[in-house]
Coordinates of C-alpha atoms and ligand atoms in Angstrom, one line a residue:
Chain A
M4 CA -56.2 -68.0 -38.9
N5 CA -58.9 -68.9 -41.3
S6 CA -62.2 -71.2 -40.9
A7 CA -60.4 -74.2 -41.7
F8 CA -60.1 -74.3 -37.2
T9 CA -64.3 -73.6 -37.0
A10 CA -65.2 -76.6 -39.1
S11 CA -64.8 -78.7 -35.8
P12 CA -68.6 -80.1 -34.5
F13 CA -67.2 -79.7 -31.0
V14 CA -66.9 -75.6 -31.4
G15 CA -68.4 -74.1 -29.1
K16 CA -69.1 -77.4 -26.6
T17 CA -66.3 -76.2 -23.7
F18 CA -65.1 -78.1 -20.9
G19 CA -63.6 -76.8 -17.7
V20 CA -61.3 -78.9 -14.9
T21 CA -61.5 -79.9 -12.1
V22 CA -58.4 -81.2 -9.4
S23 CA -59.7 -82.7 -6.2
R24 CA -57.3 -83.6 -3.3
L25 CA -55.0 -85.6 -6.0
H26 CA -52.3 -87.4 -4.4
K27 CA -50.0 -89.4 -5.8
S28 CA -47.1 -91.3 -5.6
F29 CA -45.0 -93.7 -7.6
G30 CA -44.5 -96.5 -5.4
R31 CA -43.0 -95.1 -2.3
A32 CA -42.2 -91.4 -4.4
T33 CA -45.1 -88.7 -3.3
V34 CA -45.0 -86.8 -7.1
L35 CA -47.8 -84.4 -6.3
T36 CA -49.4 -83.8 -2.3
D37 CA -53.5 -82.3 -2.2
I38 CA -53.5 -81.1 -5.3
N39 CA -56.4 -78.8 -5.8
L40 CA -57.7 -76.8 -9.2
D41 CA -60.9 -75.6 -10.9
V42 CA -59.9 -74.4 -14.3
K43 CA -63.0 -72.6 -15.8
P44 CA -64.3 -73.4 -19.4
G45 CA -62.5 -71.7 -22.3
E46 CA -59.7 -70.3 -19.9
I47 CA -56.4 -70.5 -21.0
F48 CA -54.7 -71.5 -17.3
C49 CA -50.6 -71.9 -17.0
I50 CA -49.0 -73.7 -14.6
M51 CA -45.7 -73.0 -14.4
G52 CA -42.7 -74.8 -11.6
P53 CA -39.5 -76.0 -11.2
S54 CA -38.2 -78.6 -13.1
G55 CA -38.7 -82.4 -11.5
S56 CA -41.9 -80.5 -9.3
G57 CA -44.5 -82.5 -10.9
K58 CA -45.8 -80.9 -13.6
S59 CA -46.2 -83.3 -16.8
V60 CA -47.3 -86.1 -14.0
L61 CA -50.0 -83.3 -13.1
L62 CA -51.1 -83.1 -16.4
K63 CA -51.5 -86.5 -17.9
H64 CA -53.6 -86.8 -14.9
I65 CA -56.1 -84.0 -16.4
A66 CA -55.1 -86.5 -19.9
G67 CA -55.9 -89.9 -17.9
L68 CA -52.8 -91.6 -19.0
E69 CA -52.3 -92.1 -15.3
T70 CA -54.4 -92.6 -12.5
A71 CA -54.6 -91.0 -8.8
T72 CA -53.5 -92.4 -6.5
S73 CA -56.4 -90.3 -4.2
G74 CA -58.4 -88.0 -5.2
E75 CA -59.8 -87.2 -9.1
V76 CA -59.7 -85.1 -11.8
R77 CA -62.8 -84.4 -14.2
I78 CA -63.4 -82.0 -17.2
G79 CA -66.2 -80.8 -17.2
E80 CA -68.3 -84.0 -15.4
F81 CA -67.1 -86.7 -16.4
D82 CA -64.1 -88.6 -14.8
A83 CA -60.4 -88.0 -17.0
A84 CA -60.1 -91.2 -15.9
D85 CA -62.4 -93.5 -17.2
P86 CA -61.2 -94.2 -21.1
E87 CA -65.3 -93.4 -22.0
T88 CA -64.6 -89.8 -21.8
R89 CA -62.5 -89.6 -24.1
N90 CA -65.5 -90.7 -26.5
K91 CA -67.5 -87.6 -25.0
I92 CA -64.3 -85.0 -25.0
H93 CA -62.3 -84.6 -27.7
L94 CA -59.0 -83.9 -25.7
A95 CA -55.4 -82.7 -26.6
L96 CA -52.4 -83.4 -25.3
V97 CA -48.9 -81.8 -27.2
F98 CA -46.5 -83.9 -24.8
Q99 CA -43.4 -83.2 -23.5
A100 CA -40.7 -85.1 -25.8
G101 CA -43.4 -84.5 -28.7
A102 CA -44.2 -87.9 -28.9
L103 CA -45.0 -87.8 -32.9
F104 CA -45.6 -91.2 -34.4
S105 CA -41.9 -91.8 -35.8
S106 CA -42.9 -94.6 -38.7
L107 CA -45.2 -92.0 -39.9
S108 CA -44.5 -88.8 -42.2
V109 CA -45.1 -85.4 -40.7
Y110 CA -48.3 -85.2 -43.2
D111 CA -49.4 -88.8 -42.2
N112 CA -49.0 -87.5 -38.6
L113 CA -51.2 -84.3 -38.4
A114 CA -53.3 -87.2 -41.0
L115 CA -53.7 -89.7 -39.0
Y116 CA -56.0 -87.8 -36.2
P117 CA -58.9 -87.1 -39.0
R118 CA -58.8 -90.6 -40.5
E119 CA -59.3 -92.3 -38.1
H120 CA -62.0 -90.3 -36.8
R121 CA -63.4 -90.2 -40.4
Q122 CA -63.5 -86.2 -40.4
G123 CA -64.6 -85.0 -44.1
N124 CA -62.5 -86.8 -47.6
E125 CA -58.8 -87.2 -48.1
A126 CA -59.1 -83.8 -49.8
G127 CA -60.0 -81.9 -46.9
I128 CA -58.2 -84.0 -44.5
R129 CA -55.4 -82.0 -46.6
E130 CA -56.7 -78.4 -46.0
R131 CA -56.4 -79.2 -42.9
V132 CA -53.2 -80.4 -42.7
M133 CA -51.4 -77.8 -45.1
H134 CA -53.4 -75.2 -42.9
A135 CA -52.0 -77.0 -39.2
L136 CA -48.4 -76.9 -41.1
S137 CA -48.6 -73.0 -42.7
I138 CA -49.0 -71.7 -39.4
L139 CA -45.6 -73.2 -37.9
S140 CA -44.1 -72.2 -41.0
L141 CA -43.8 -76.7 -41.1
E142 CA -44.4 -76.5 -45.0
K143 CA -41.0 -77.3 -46.3
A144 CA -41.3 -80.2 -43.6
V145 CA -43.7 -82.2 -44.6
H146 CA -42.4 -85.7 -46.9
K147 CA -39.7 -86.2 -43.1
F148 CA -40.4 -88.4 -41.0
P149 CA -39.8 -87.3 -37.4
S150 CA -36.1 -88.6 -37.3
D151 CA -35.2 -85.8 -39.6
L152 CA -36.3 -83.1 -37.7
S153 CA -34.3 -80.7 -35.6
G154 CA -36.2 -80.8 -31.2
G155 CA -37.4 -77.8 -32.8
M156 CA -39.4 -78.5 -35.5
K157 CA -40.3 -81.8 -34.2
K158 CA -42.1 -79.0 -30.7
R159 CA -43.7 -77.9 -33.8
V160 CA -45.3 -80.6 -36.0
A161 CA -46.0 -82.2 -32.7
I162 CA -48.5 -78.6 -32.0
A163 CA -49.7 -78.5 -35.5
R164 CA -51.3 -82.1 -34.6
A165 CA -53.0 -80.9 -31.8
L166 CA -54.1 -78.0 -33.6
V167 CA -55.4 -80.7 -36.3
M168 CA -57.8 -82.7 -33.8
E169 CA -59.5 -79.3 -32.9
P170 CA -60.0 -80.4 -29.3
Q171 CA -62.2 -78.7 -26.7
L172 CA -59.2 -79.0 -24.3
L173 CA -56.0 -78.3 -25.2
L174 CA -53.5 -79.2 -23.3
Y175 CA -49.5 -78.3 -24.1
D176 CA -46.6 -79.5 -21.6
E177 CA -44.2 -77.3 -21.9
P178 CA -44.8 -76.1 -25.6
T179 CA -41.6 -73.4 -26.2
S180 CA -38.9 -74.7 -24.9
E181 CA -37.2 -75.6 -28.1
L182 CA -38.8 -73.1 -30.0
D183 CA -36.3 -70.0 -31.0
P184 CA -38.0 -66.5 -29.7
V185 CA -40.0 -65.6 -33.4
M186 CA -41.5 -69.3 -33.0
S187 CA -42.0 -68.4 -29.3
A188 CA -43.8 -65.7 -30.2
T189 CA -45.9 -67.3 -32.6
L190 CA -46.8 -70.3 -29.9
T191 CA -48.7 -67.1 -27.5
E192 CA -50.3 -65.8 -30.4
I193 CA -51.9 -69.2 -32.0
I194 CA -53.2 -69.8 -27.9
A195 CA -54.8 -67.0 -27.0
T196 CA -55.9 -67.0 -31.1
L197 CA -57.1 -70.6 -31.2
R198 CA -59.6 -69.1 -27.3
E199 CA -61.1 -66.6 -29.1
Q200 CA -62.2 -68.5 -32.5
T201 CA -62.4 -72.3 -30.5
A202 CA -63.7 -71.1 -26.7
V203 CA -61.0 -74.1 -25.8
T204 CA -59.8 -73.9 -23.0
S205 CA -55.8 -74.7 -22.5
I206 CA -54.1 -75.3 -19.9
V207 CA -50.1 -74.4 -20.8
V208 CA -47.2 -76.0 -18.3
T209 CA -43.8 -73.6 -18.8
H210 CA -40.8 -72.5 -17.6
D211 CA -42.3 -69.4 -20.4
R212 CA -42.4 -66.7 -18.2
D213 CA -43.2 -64.2 -21.3
L214 CA -45.5 -66.8 -22.3
A215 CA -47.1 -67.9 -19.1
F216 CA -47.4 -63.9 -18.8
N217 CA -49.1 -62.7 -21.5
I218 CA -51.6 -64.9 -21.7
A219 CA -52.7 -66.4 -18.8
D220 CA -56.0 -65.7 -17.3
R221 CA -54.4 -67.3 -15.0
L222 CA -51.5 -69.1 -13.0
A223 CA -50.6 -71.7 -10.9
F224 CA -47.3 -72.6 -9.8
V225 CA -46.5 -76.0 -8.5
M226 CA -43.2 -76.9 -6.3
D227 CA -42.2 -80.0 -5.0
G228 CA -45.7 -81.4 -5.3
R229 CA -48.0 -78.8 -4.0
I230 CA -49.5 -76.0 -5.2
R231 CA -47.0 -73.0 -4.4
G232 CA -49.2 -70.5 -6.2
L233 CA -52.5 -69.2 -7.4
G234 CA -54.1 -66.4 -8.9
L235 CA -53.9 -63.3 -10.9
P236 CA -51.0 -62.0 -13.9
A237 CA -51.1 -59.4 -12.1
D238 CA -50.8 -61.0 -8.3
F239 CA -47.4 -62.8 -9.6
K240 CA -46.2 -59.6 -10.7
S241 CA -44.3 -58.5 -7.3
P242 CA -44.9 -61.6 -5.4
A243 CA -44.7 -62.1 -1.5
D244 CA -43.7 -65.4 -1.6
P245 CA -39.8 -65.3 -1.4
V246 CA -39.2 -68.8 -3.8
I247 CA -41.5 -67.8 -5.7
A248 CA -40.4 -64.4 -6.4
N249 CA -36.9 -66.1 -6.7
F250 CA -38.7 -68.8 -9.3
L251 CA -39.6 -65.8 -11.0
N252 CA -36.4 -63.6 -11.1
P253 CA -33.5 -65.8 -10.0
V254 CA -31.0 -63.0 -9.1
I255 CA -27.8 -64.5 -11.2
D256 CA -24.0 -63.6 -8.5
L257 CA -20.9 -64.6 -10.7
K258 CA -19.5 -63.8 -7.6
N259 CA -21.2 -66.5 -5.1
P260 CA -22.3 -69.5 -7.8
R261 CA -25.4 -70.9 -6.2
F262 CA -23.1 -74.6 -6.9
K263 CA -20.7 -73.2 -4.0
Q264 CA -23.4 -72.3 -1.9
L265 CA -24.6 -75.7 -2.3
E266 CA -21.3 -77.5 -0.9
N267 CA -21.4 -75.5 1.9
H268 CA -24.8 -76.3 2.5
H269 CA -23.8 -80.2 2.7
E270 CA -20.7 -79.5 5.4
Chain B
M17 CA -45.5 -110.9 -7.1
N18 CA -44.5 -114.6 -7.4
L19 CA -44.5 -116.6 -10.3
P20 CA -47.9 -118.5 -10.2
T21 CA -49.4 -114.8 -10.1
A22 CA -47.7 -112.9 -12.4
I23 CA -48.5 -116.0 -15.0
L24 CA -52.2 -115.9 -14.1
S25 CA -51.6 -112.0 -14.5
H26 CA -49.9 -112.8 -17.8
I27 CA -52.6 -114.7 -19.4
G28 CA -55.5 -112.2 -17.4
G29 CA -53.8 -110.1 -20.0
T30 CA -53.4 -111.0 -22.7
L31 CA -56.6 -112.0 -23.2
L32 CA -58.0 -108.8 -22.2
L33 CA -55.8 -107.4 -24.8
L34 CA -57.9 -110.1 -27.5
V35 CA -60.5 -109.0 -26.2
R36 CA -60.6 -105.7 -27.0
T37 CA -59.2 -106.7 -30.2
L38 CA -62.1 -107.9 -31.1
K39 CA -63.6 -105.7 -29.9
Y40 CA -62.8 -103.6 -33.1
L41 CA -63.6 -106.8 -35.0
P42 CA -66.0 -104.3 -37.3
T43 CA -63.1 -102.1 -38.1
L44 CA -61.4 -104.3 -40.4
P45 CA -62.4 -103.6 -43.9
R46 CA -61.8 -100.2 -43.9
Q47 CA -58.0 -101.0 -42.4
F48 CA -57.6 -103.2 -45.2
P49 CA -53.5 -101.6 -46.4
R50 CA -52.8 -102.0 -43.1
F51 CA -54.0 -105.0 -43.5
M52 CA -51.9 -105.5 -46.3
E53 CA -49.2 -104.0 -45.5
H54 CA -48.4 -106.9 -42.4
C55 CA -49.2 -110.0 -44.6
Y56 CA -46.7 -108.0 -47.3
L57 CA -44.0 -108.4 -43.7
I58 CA -45.4 -110.9 -42.5
G59 CA -45.7 -113.6 -45.4
Y60 CA -44.3 -112.1 -48.8
T61 CA -40.4 -110.6 -46.6
S62 CA -40.6 -114.2 -45.2
L63 CA -41.1 -116.6 -48.4
P64 CA -36.7 -116.4 -49.3
I65 CA -36.3 -118.0 -45.1
V66 CA -39.7 -120.8 -45.5
T67 CA -38.6 -122.2 -48.7
I68 CA -35.2 -123.1 -47.8
L69 CA -35.5 -124.1 -44.4
S70 CA -38.0 -126.8 -45.3
F71 CA -36.3 -127.7 -48.3
F72 CA -33.8 -128.4 -46.4
I73 CA -35.9 -130.3 -43.1
G74 CA -37.0 -132.2 -45.8
S75 CA -34.2 -133.4 -47.3
V76 CA -32.4 -134.2 -44.2
L77 CA -35.8 -136.4 -43.4
A78 CA -35.5 -138.2 -46.3
L79 CA -31.9 -138.5 -45.6
Q80 CA -32.3 -140.3 -42.5
S81 CA -35.0 -142.2 -42.5
G82 CA -33.5 -144.3 -46.1
Y83 CA -30.8 -144.4 -43.2
S84 CA -32.7 -146.1 -41.2
M85 CA -35.0 -147.9 -42.5
E86 CA -32.5 -148.8 -45.5
N87 CA -31.7 -151.7 -42.8
F88 CA -35.3 -153.0 -42.1
G89 CA -36.2 -153.2 -46.2
A90 CA -38.6 -150.1 -46.0
K91 CA -37.5 -147.6 -48.4
Q92 CA -40.6 -147.7 -50.0
F93 CA -42.1 -146.0 -47.3
I94 CA -40.0 -143.2 -46.7
G95 CA -42.5 -140.8 -49.6
T96 CA -45.3 -141.5 -46.5
L97 CA -42.6 -140.6 -43.9
V98 CA -41.2 -137.8 -45.1
G99 CA -44.8 -136.4 -46.3
L100 CA -46.3 -136.8 -42.6
T101 CA -43.9 -134.9 -40.8
M102 CA -43.5 -132.3 -42.8
A103 CA -47.8 -131.8 -42.8
R104 CA -48.3 -133.3 -39.6
E105 CA -44.8 -131.7 -37.6
L106 CA -42.5 -130.3 -38.9
G107 CA -44.0 -127.7 -41.6
P108 CA -46.1 -125.8 -38.9
V109 CA -43.6 -126.0 -36.2
M110 CA -40.7 -124.7 -38.6
V111 CA -43.1 -122.1 -40.1
A112 CA -43.9 -121.0 -36.4
I113 CA -40.6 -120.6 -34.9
L114 CA -39.9 -118.7 -37.9
I115 CA -42.4 -116.0 -37.8
T116 CA -41.4 -116.0 -34.0
G117 CA -38.2 -115.0 -35.1
R118 CA -38.8 -113.0 -38.1
V119 CA -42.0 -111.1 -37.4
G120 CA -42.3 -111.3 -33.4
S121 CA -39.4 -110.2 -32.2
A122 CA -40.1 -107.0 -35.2
V123 CA -43.6 -106.4 -33.8
T124 CA -42.4 -106.1 -29.8
A125 CA -40.0 -104.2 -30.8
E126 CA -41.9 -101.5 -32.7
L127 CA -45.0 -101.6 -30.4
A128 CA -42.4 -101.4 -27.4
S129 CA -40.5 -98.4 -28.9
M130 CA -43.3 -96.7 -29.4
K131 CA -45.0 -97.5 -25.7
V132 CA -41.6 -96.4 -24.6
Y133 CA -41.7 -92.6 -26.0
Q134 CA -45.0 -92.3 -25.5
E135 CA -47.0 -93.1 -28.7
I136 CA -48.6 -95.5 -27.6
D137 CA -50.6 -92.4 -24.9
A138 CA -50.2 -89.9 -28.1
L139 CA -52.1 -92.3 -29.5
V140 CA -54.8 -93.3 -26.8
T141 CA -55.1 -89.2 -25.8
M142 CA -56.0 -89.1 -30.0
N143 CA -58.9 -92.1 -28.4
I144 CA -57.3 -94.1 -30.9
P145 CA -57.5 -97.1 -29.2
P146 CA -54.1 -99.4 -29.7
E147 CA -55.8 -102.5 -30.2
R148 CA -57.5 -101.4 -33.3
M149 CA -54.9 -99.9 -35.5
L150 CA -51.8 -101.6 -34.0
V151 CA -52.9 -104.9 -32.7
L152 CA -56.0 -105.9 -35.2
P153 CA -53.9 -105.9 -38.6
R154 CA -51.8 -107.8 -37.3
L155 CA -53.3 -110.4 -36.2
A156 CA -55.8 -110.3 -39.0
A157 CA -52.6 -111.0 -41.2
V158 CA -50.8 -113.9 -39.0
L159 CA -54.2 -115.5 -39.7
V160 CA -54.5 -114.7 -43.8
M161 CA -49.9 -115.6 -43.9
M162 CA -49.6 -118.7 -41.8
P163 CA -52.0 -121.3 -43.6
V164 CA -49.7 -120.2 -46.9
L165 CA -46.6 -120.1 -45.1
A166 CA -47.4 -124.2 -43.9
I167 CA -48.8 -125.1 -47.4
I168 CA -45.3 -123.7 -49.0
A169 CA -42.9 -125.4 -46.8
N170 CA -44.0 -128.9 -47.0
L171 CA -44.4 -128.4 -50.8
C172 CA -40.5 -127.4 -50.3
G173 CA -40.0 -130.1 -47.8
W174 CA -41.8 -132.6 -49.8
Y175 CA -39.5 -132.3 -53.0
G176 CA -36.6 -131.7 -50.8
G177 CA -36.8 -135.4 -50.2
A178 CA -37.9 -136.2 -53.6
L179 CA -35.1 -134.9 -55.0
V180 CA -32.1 -136.4 -51.5
C181 CA -34.0 -139.8 -52.3
Q182 CA -33.8 -140.6 -55.8
Y183 CA -29.8 -139.1 -56.3
T184 CA -28.8 -140.5 -52.4
H185 CA -26.9 -143.7 -53.6
F186 CA -27.9 -145.8 -50.8
I187 CA -31.8 -145.1 -51.1
S188 CA -32.4 -144.6 -54.3
V189 CA -36.0 -144.6 -54.6
D190 CA -37.3 -142.6 -57.9
S191 CA -39.7 -139.6 -57.2
E192 CA -42.5 -141.3 -58.5
A193 CA -42.1 -144.1 -56.3
Y194 CA -41.7 -141.9 -53.4
F195 CA -45.0 -139.4 -54.1
S196 CA -47.2 -142.3 -55.0
A197 CA -46.2 -143.8 -51.3
L198 CA -46.4 -140.2 -49.8
K199 CA -50.7 -139.6 -51.4
L200 CA -51.6 -143.7 -50.3
Y201 CA -51.2 -142.8 -46.5
M202 CA -52.1 -139.3 -46.2
K203 CA -55.2 -137.9 -46.3
P204 CA -56.7 -134.8 -46.4
R205 CA -57.7 -134.5 -42.8
D206 CA -53.2 -134.7 -42.2
I207 CA -52.7 -132.1 -43.9
V208 CA -56.1 -130.1 -42.7
D209 CA -54.7 -131.1 -39.1
G210 CA -51.6 -129.1 -39.6
L211 CA -52.9 -126.2 -41.5
I212 CA -54.9 -125.6 -38.2
K213 CA -51.8 -125.7 -36.0
A214 CA -49.9 -123.8 -37.8
E215 CA -53.2 -120.9 -38.1
F216 CA -53.6 -121.7 -34.1
F217 CA -49.5 -121.0 -33.3
G218 CA -49.8 -117.5 -35.7
F219 CA -52.3 -116.5 -33.0
V220 CA -51.0 -117.3 -30.4
I221 CA -47.4 -115.7 -31.2
M222 CA -48.5 -112.4 -32.6
L223 CA -50.6 -111.9 -29.7
V224 CA -47.9 -113.1 -27.4
C225 CA -45.6 -110.5 -28.9
C226 CA -48.0 -107.9 -29.2
Y227 CA -48.9 -107.7 -24.9
I228 CA -45.4 -108.0 -24.1
G229 CA -44.1 -104.7 -26.6
L230 CA -47.9 -103.2 -25.5
N231 CA -46.7 -103.4 -21.6
T232 CA -43.3 -102.5 -21.9
R233 CA -42.4 -99.9 -19.3
G234 CA -38.8 -97.6 -18.9
G235 CA -36.8 -97.3 -20.9
P236 CA -34.8 -98.2 -24.3
R237 CA -32.9 -101.5 -22.1
E238 CA -36.6 -102.5 -21.8
I239 CA -37.4 -103.0 -25.8
G240 CA -34.8 -105.7 -25.9
A241 CA -35.4 -107.2 -23.1
S242 CA -39.1 -107.1 -24.3
V243 CA -37.9 -109.0 -27.1
T244 CA -35.9 -111.7 -25.5
K245 CA -38.8 -112.3 -23.3
A246 CA -41.3 -112.2 -26.3
V247 CA -39.6 -114.3 -28.5
V248 CA -38.6 -117.2 -25.5
T249 CA -42.2 -116.7 -24.0
S250 CA -43.3 -117.7 -27.6
L251 CA -40.6 -121.2 -28.5
I252 CA -42.3 -122.5 -25.1
L253 CA -45.9 -122.2 -25.4
I254 CA -45.1 -123.5 -29.9
L255 CA -43.5 -126.4 -28.2
V256 CA -45.6 -126.9 -25.2
L257 CA -48.7 -126.2 -27.3
D258 CA -48.2 -128.6 -30.2
Y259 CA -47.6 -131.5 -27.8
F260 CA -52.1 -130.8 -26.4
V261 CA -53.3 -129.9 -29.7
T262 CA -51.5 -132.8 -31.5
K263 CA -53.3 -135.2 -29.0
A264 CA -56.4 -132.8 -29.4
L265 CA -56.5 -133.1 -33.0
L266 CA -55.7 -136.8 -33.1
F267 CA -58.2 -137.7 -31.0
T268 CA -61.4 -136.3 -32.6
Ligands
LIG24 N1 -43.7 -93.1 -14.2 C1 -42.8 -92.2 -13.4 N2 -42.0 -93.1 -12.2 C2 -42.0 -92.7 -11.3 N3 -41.0 -92.1 -10.8 C3 -42.1 -90.6 -12.2 C4 -42.7 -91.2 -13.3 N4 -42.6 -90.2 -14.2 C5 -42.1 -89.2 -13.4 N5 -41.8 -89.2 -11.8 C6 -41.1 -88.8 -11.3 O1 -42.4 -87.5 -10.6 C7 -41.5 -86.6 -10.4 C8 -42.1 -84.8 -11.5 O2 -42.1 -85.3 -12.9 P1 -42.5 -84.4 -13.6 O3 -42.3 -85.2 -15.7 O4 -43.7 -84.2 -13.4 O5 -41.3 -83.2 -13.5 P2 -41.7 -81.8 -14.4 O6 -41.9 -80.5 -13.3 O7 -42.8 -82.3 -15.5 O8 -40.5 -80.9 -14.5 P3 -40.2 -80.8 -16.5 O9 -40.0 -79.2 -15.8 O10 -38.5 -81.1 -15.3 O11 -40.5 -81.3 -17.0 C9 -40.2 -86.5 -10.9 O12 -38.8 -86.9 -9.5 C10 -39.7 -88.1 -11.2 O13 -38.7 -89.2 -11.2
LIG25 MG1 -42.3 -82.1 -17.3

């Protein structure tokens, strides 16, 4: 990657994220219980956990898209739930489902942020956009619309859109879930390189063990809306907690499939 | 939540949306392309249906009044009746109803689907306020286009009435007599009142449709529900507010 991503005036200023005693319920359903996290500035922090455990909801709290039932999330010294915070900190969220603007072409999806924030002229914006697209091998899709893209392409456009924003805090919600192995490897490199060049803080929610173990400075496991484990990747190479061990290395036993066991369980 | 509190909270929400949108008024000049795009969608693409419908409304108005006024020899005032009715009442109300159906529903559907598919959330994380990018240009465009559409509706309605008066055998008031009656009893104030009404309706429709679209929650099915809600609410508001605006305009 070249200097196109170091042109931002925000490079260098970086923020940690503190989640304290966060609870969240939707009506009667409790989704998050007593979440405490302390992500350091410039850190790559991975969050893993089973489907439905509350990872996306946690990420939305950090992005200020959900309000906590109790507890709080701080980015640096700012309250994540306060709309004013967005004028002080530039964060980008790669949505699990992409959340591309369906009425805009791929190019305009990426150019929207710099245009709306009046960051330079159209030529400069074009260079930034094309650079981000080339990193994710999307040059051929520039003029396509989101409805004409495959799932993995949408995800890549979403990632490229976040890169163009040159954020100080980058949140990824399962960035590799729809990518092929080569693209996943590329993304691993992107996340690591970005941190090196811009000191951005990254929080990566993922099911992808390779991604997590390759780039994470620290890892957290969320299960049933609680933090089940937190530590260095090395700590989880052979985890003591049997639940985490089983999550990371599920035993495939074709003789005794899980769903049969489930049936027995209900009897 | 019971109904009165729900209604109050929606009124509050709508007003809040208006305040938040007005805060971005200074950004309007640099959103000129977006503003023009909505002018095109609201104004230009509505032209055919506005012309056709107002032409026939004027015609039918002349036909009905010709039939009833013939009985007491007041045929020479048909022009006055059609002229005033179109300008003060039917022109603005009909344009408002058309805009609800053609534009309001589309706006709600678009914003609701952006909400459901997290595009609004994406805008918020990008620190691009939806009020600035999505609501303000539409509101400005509707304010510019409503009077234009209302004037066109008036003209088409008047000419529709004139044609019917001239060529219907039991009326046969020629268009010269028709238009001189129309001019004789119509003050500029009557036309201005109609345009004020159109402006007011357009503003309310757009604000309500944006509010309902942006406050959609749930899945794709909710998009349809929001559109229905937006259209029904707008229609009710047009006809209820019409009474009060008319009254206010008549006594000022
Ligand atoms: N808006 C909402 N209203 C009600 N319940 C919700 C809402 N959003 C999420 N949930 C519930 O919260 C729980 C956690 O959802 P979340 O999307 O955070 O899971 P996740 O850990 O991201 O799973 P996955 O790995 O499948 O993406 C789920 O049970 C979900 O049904
Ligand atoms: Mg998720």
